[in-house]
């Protein structure tokens, strides 16, 4: 399967106890990925192709933002330690059903972002970050000029060329008041940016 056909749901960060359990930092909004037994896919550090593995069970660690999972065949702390920094995956087709107003991250990344008031295109969604409320990371179409610095006088070295302008990114709170429209079919998101949102972060 191609890389795009997988969804990373979490990364193993440390062993938990002495019986092979391990801590997982989640990269999904669906806790059942770590709580319900079933087949997952494991890609070890340094390897390209994931291998199927059975999730026997799991639980969350209150207040830590972590889960503890038990995988078939991993029964010692040493075996769990060998999986540090391995990632757990599922097939991209294995998506839980969403309620109205919920979206998968992969569906949002790549959508064009427009200012609903002016109709102007602002940029494109490059990521979705979790921080209390979800945040859309948007790479703006416009660029921030990099100021040129006068070259130092030197007979041996040529003056460095200024770096090309770098498109800035902004974080847009993914709430109805600011993002009233998500149209997956049209590939667009419309936002109503509060005063200063784009200018301050840029």
Short mmCIF file of C-alpha atoms in Angstrom, two decimals:
data_model
loop_
_atom_site.label_atom_id
_atom_site.label_comp_id
_atom_site.label_asym_id
_atom_site.label_seq_id
_atom_site.Cartn_x
_atom_site.Cartn_y
_atom_site.Cartn_z
CA UNK A 1 0.00 0.00 0.00
CA UNK A 2 1.17 3.53 -0.72
CA UNK A 3 2.03 5.94 2.08
CA UNK A 4 -1.15 7.91 1.41
CA UNK A 5 -3.24 4.80 2.11
CA UNK A 6 -2.29 4.75 5.79
CA UNK A 7 -3.44 6.85 8.73
CA UNK A 8 -1.04 7.27 11.63
CA UNK A 9 -3.02 7.02 14.86
CA UNK A 10 -0.25 7.14 17.44
CA UNK A 11 3.42 6.81 18.34
CA UNK A 12 4.84 4.48 20.99
CA UNK A 13 6.84 6.63 23.39
CA UNK A 14 7.81 4.37 26.30
CA UNK A 15 7.24 1.02 28.02
CA UNK A 16 4.62 0.89 30.79
CA UNK A 17 5.41 -1.53 33.61
CA UNK A 18 7.12 -4.90 33.23
CA UNK A 19 4.61 -6.95 31.22
CA UNK A 20 5.02 -5.47 27.75
CA UNK A 21 2.47 -2.68 27.93
CA UNK A 22 3.50 0.58 26.32
CA UNK A 23 2.55 4.24 26.30
CA UNK A 24 1.22 5.74 23.10
CA UNK A 25 0.98 9.42 22.17
CA UNK A 26 -2.21 9.68 20.09
CA UNK A 27 -2.58 11.33 16.71
CA UNK A 28 -6.32 10.77 16.41
CA UNK A 29 -9.53 12.11 17.91
CA UNK A 30 -11.00 8.61 18.18
CA UNK A 31 -10.08 6.94 21.49
CA UNK A 32 -11.54 3.63 20.33
CA UNK A 33 -8.42 3.23 18.20
CA UNK A 34 -6.60 2.32 21.44
CA UNK A 35 -9.42 0.89 23.53
CA UNK A 36 -11.14 -1.63 21.25
CA UNK A 37 -9.28 -4.88 20.45
CA UNK A 38 -8.57 -5.66 16.82
CA UNK A 39 -6.00 -5.51 14.07
CA UNK A 40 -3.76 -2.47 13.79
CA UNK A 41 -0.59 -1.96 11.77
CA UNK A 42 2.85 -1.34 13.26
CA UNK A 43 5.73 0.41 11.52
CA UNK A 44 8.97 0.07 13.43
CA UNK A 45 11.54 2.84 13.50
CA UNK A 46 13.72 2.71 10.39
CA UNK A 47 11.35 0.44 8.49
CA UNK A 48 9.15 1.46 5.57
CA UNK A 49 6.45 -1.19 5.41
CA UNK A 50 4.10 -1.69 8.38
CA UNK A 51 3.15 -5.13 9.67
CA UNK A 52 -0.22 -6.24 11.07
CA UNK A 53 -0.44 -6.66 14.84
CA UNK A 54 -3.30 -7.38 17.22
CA UNK A 55 -4.30 -4.78 19.78
CA UNK A 56 -5.43 -6.77 22.80
CA UNK A 57 -6.70 -3.80 24.76
CA UNK A 58 -5.88 -0.38 26.12
CA UNK A 59 -6.76 2.39 28.53
CA UNK A 60 -6.17 6.10 28.83
CA UNK A 61 -3.96 7.81 31.41
CA UNK A 62 -6.11 10.58 32.93
CA UNK A 63 -4.62 14.04 32.57
CA UNK A 64 -1.61 12.86 30.53
CA UNK A 65 -3.00 12.79 27.01
CA UNK A 66 -1.55 9.27 26.62
CA UNK A 67 -2.88 5.74 26.24
CA UNK A 68 -1.48 2.46 27.51
CA UNK A 69 -1.89 -0.42 25.05
CA UNK A 70 -1.17 -4.12 25.02
CA UNK A 71 -0.06 -5.71 21.73
CA UNK A 72 -0.04 -9.40 20.95
CA UNK A 73 3.40 -10.99 21.32
CA UNK A 74 4.85 -8.13 23.37
CA UNK A 75 5.12 -9.53 26.87
CA UNK A 76 8.22 -7.97 28.47
CA UNK A 77 9.48 -4.48 29.16
CA UNK A 78 12.48 -5.18 26.92
CA UNK A 79 10.23 -6.10 24.00
CA UNK A 80 8.20 -2.94 24.56
CA UNK A 81 11.38 -0.85 24.70
CA UNK A 82 12.34 -2.12 21.24
CA UNK A 83 9.15 -0.56 19.88
CA UNK A 84 9.94 2.92 21.17
CA UNK A 85 9.20 5.47 18.40
CA UNK A 86 7.34 2.90 16.30
CA UNK A 87 4.01 4.16 14.93
CA UNK A 88 0.59 2.56 14.93
CA UNK A 89 -1.45 2.87 11.75
CA UNK A 90 -4.79 1.92 10.26
CA UNK A 91 -5.91 1.78 6.66
CA UNK A 92 -7.07 5.13 5.30
CA UNK A 93 -10.36 3.40 4.48
CA UNK A 94 -10.87 2.46 8.13
CA UNK A 95 -12.63 5.63 9.20
CA UNK A 96 -15.17 5.88 12.01
CA UNK A 97 -18.46 7.47 11.04
CA UNK A 98 -18.57 11.14 11.89
CA UNK A 99 -21.35 13.25 13.32
CA UNK A 100 -22.48 16.43 11.62
CA UNK A 101 -19.78 19.09 11.79
CA UNK A 102 -16.94 16.60 12.29
CA UNK A 103 -14.22 16.01 9.70
CA UNK A 104 -11.22 13.79 9.18
CA UNK A 105 -7.90 15.63 9.20
CA UNK A 106 -6.93 14.24 5.79
CA UNK A 107 -10.13 15.64 4.31
CA UNK A 108 -9.24 19.16 5.47
CA UNK A 109 -5.57 19.25 4.50
CA UNK A 110 -5.20 20.74 1.03
CA UNK A 111 -8.49 22.64 1.02
CA UNK A 112 -8.33 26.19 -0.29
CA UNK A 113 -9.21 28.90 2.26
CA UNK A 114 -11.25 31.96 1.28
CA UNK A 115 -12.27 35.13 3.10
CA UNK A 116 -16.05 34.88 3.20
CA UNK A 117 -16.48 38.66 3.34
CA UNK A 118 -14.33 39.60 0.35
CA UNK A 119 -14.28 36.33 -1.59
CA UNK A 120 -10.48 36.52 -1.80
CA UNK A 121 -8.46 33.34 -1.62
CA UNK A 122 -6.17 33.43 1.41
CA UNK A 123 -4.22 30.19 1.21
CA UNK A 124 -4.44 26.46 1.81
CA UNK A 125 -4.82 24.21 4.87
CA UNK A 126 -1.56 22.40 5.62
CA UNK A 127 -2.38 20.77 8.98
CA UNK A 128 -4.89 20.53 11.81
CA UNK A 129 -3.54 21.00 15.33
CA UNK A 130 -5.21 20.07 18.60
CA UNK A 131 -4.98 22.64 21.38
CA UNK A 132 -8.24 22.77 23.30
CA UNK A 133 -10.15 23.79 20.17
CA UNK A 134 -8.75 22.48 16.89
CA UNK A 135 -6.65 24.92 14.90
CA UNK A 136 -6.34 25.02 11.12
CA UNK A 137 -2.79 25.70 10.01
CA UNK A 138 -3.13 27.78 6.85
CA UNK A 139 -0.26 28.65 4.54
CA UNK A 140 -1.05 32.03 3.08
CA UNK A 141 -0.69 32.69 -0.62
CA UNK A 142 1.06 36.00 -0.04
CA UNK A 143 4.72 36.11 0.91
CA UNK A 144 6.69 38.02 3.51
CA UNK A 145 9.66 39.72 1.85
CA UNK A 146 12.99 38.89 3.42
CA UNK A 147 14.92 42.16 3.90
CA UNK A 148 18.23 42.32 2.15
CA UNK A 149 21.29 42.83 4.31
CA UNK A 150 24.20 44.71 2.82
CA UNK A 151 27.05 42.33 2.04
CA UNK A 152 30.16 42.57 4.14
CA UNK A 153 33.20 43.83 2.34
CA UNK A 154 35.36 40.92 1.44
CA UNK A 155 37.64 40.13 -1.43
CA UNK A 156 37.34 36.37 -1.05
CA UNK A 157 33.66 35.72 -0.51
CA UNK A 158 30.81 36.62 -2.78
CA UNK A 159 27.83 38.33 -1.14
CA UNK A 160 25.05 35.89 -0.28
CA UNK A 161 21.87 36.14 -2.26
CA UNK A 162 18.78 36.95 -0.21
CA UNK A 163 16.55 34.00 0.46
CA UNK A 164 13.31 33.87 -1.53
CA UNK A 165 10.19 35.14 0.22
CA UNK A 166 8.65 32.54 2.51
CA UNK A 167 4.85 32.15 2.66
CA UNK A 168 3.73 32.67 6.26
CA UNK A 169 1.39 30.32 8.08
CA UNK A 170 -1.41 31.31 10.42
CA UNK A 171 -3.49 29.34 12.92
CA UNK A 172 -7.24 29.69 12.51
CA UNK A 173 -9.52 28.46 15.35
CA UNK A 174 -11.75 25.77 13.88
CA UNK A 175 -15.01 27.04 15.37
CA UNK A 176 -18.29 27.84 13.66
CA UNK A 177 -18.02 31.60 14.29
CA UNK A 178 -14.74 31.80 12.37
CA UNK A 179 -15.12 28.87 9.97
CA UNK A 180 -18.78 28.86 8.96
CA UNK A 181 -18.34 26.81 5.76
CA UNK A 182 -16.45 23.63 4.92
CA UNK A 183 -17.29 22.34 1.44
CA UNK A 184 -15.38 19.11 0.82
CA UNK A 185 -16.94 18.61 -2.62
CA UNK A 186 -15.83 22.06 -3.77
CA UNK A 187 -12.48 21.75 -2.00
CA UNK A 188 -12.87 25.03 -0.12
CA UNK A 189 -13.20 26.50 3.35
CA UNK A 190 -14.61 29.95 4.04
CA UNK A 191 -13.53 31.88 7.11
CA UNK A 192 -14.51 35.13 8.78
CA UNK A 193 -11.17 36.18 10.31
CA UNK A 194 -11.41 38.34 13.43
CA UNK A 195 -9.60 41.69 13.20
CA UNK A 196 -5.85 41.19 13.40
CA UNK A 197 -5.87 37.39 13.05
CA UNK A 198 -4.00 37.30 9.76
CA UNK A 199 -1.85 40.37 10.30
CA UNK A 200 -0.67 39.60 13.83
CA UNK A 201 0.38 36.03 13.13
CA UNK A 202 1.94 36.86 9.80
#
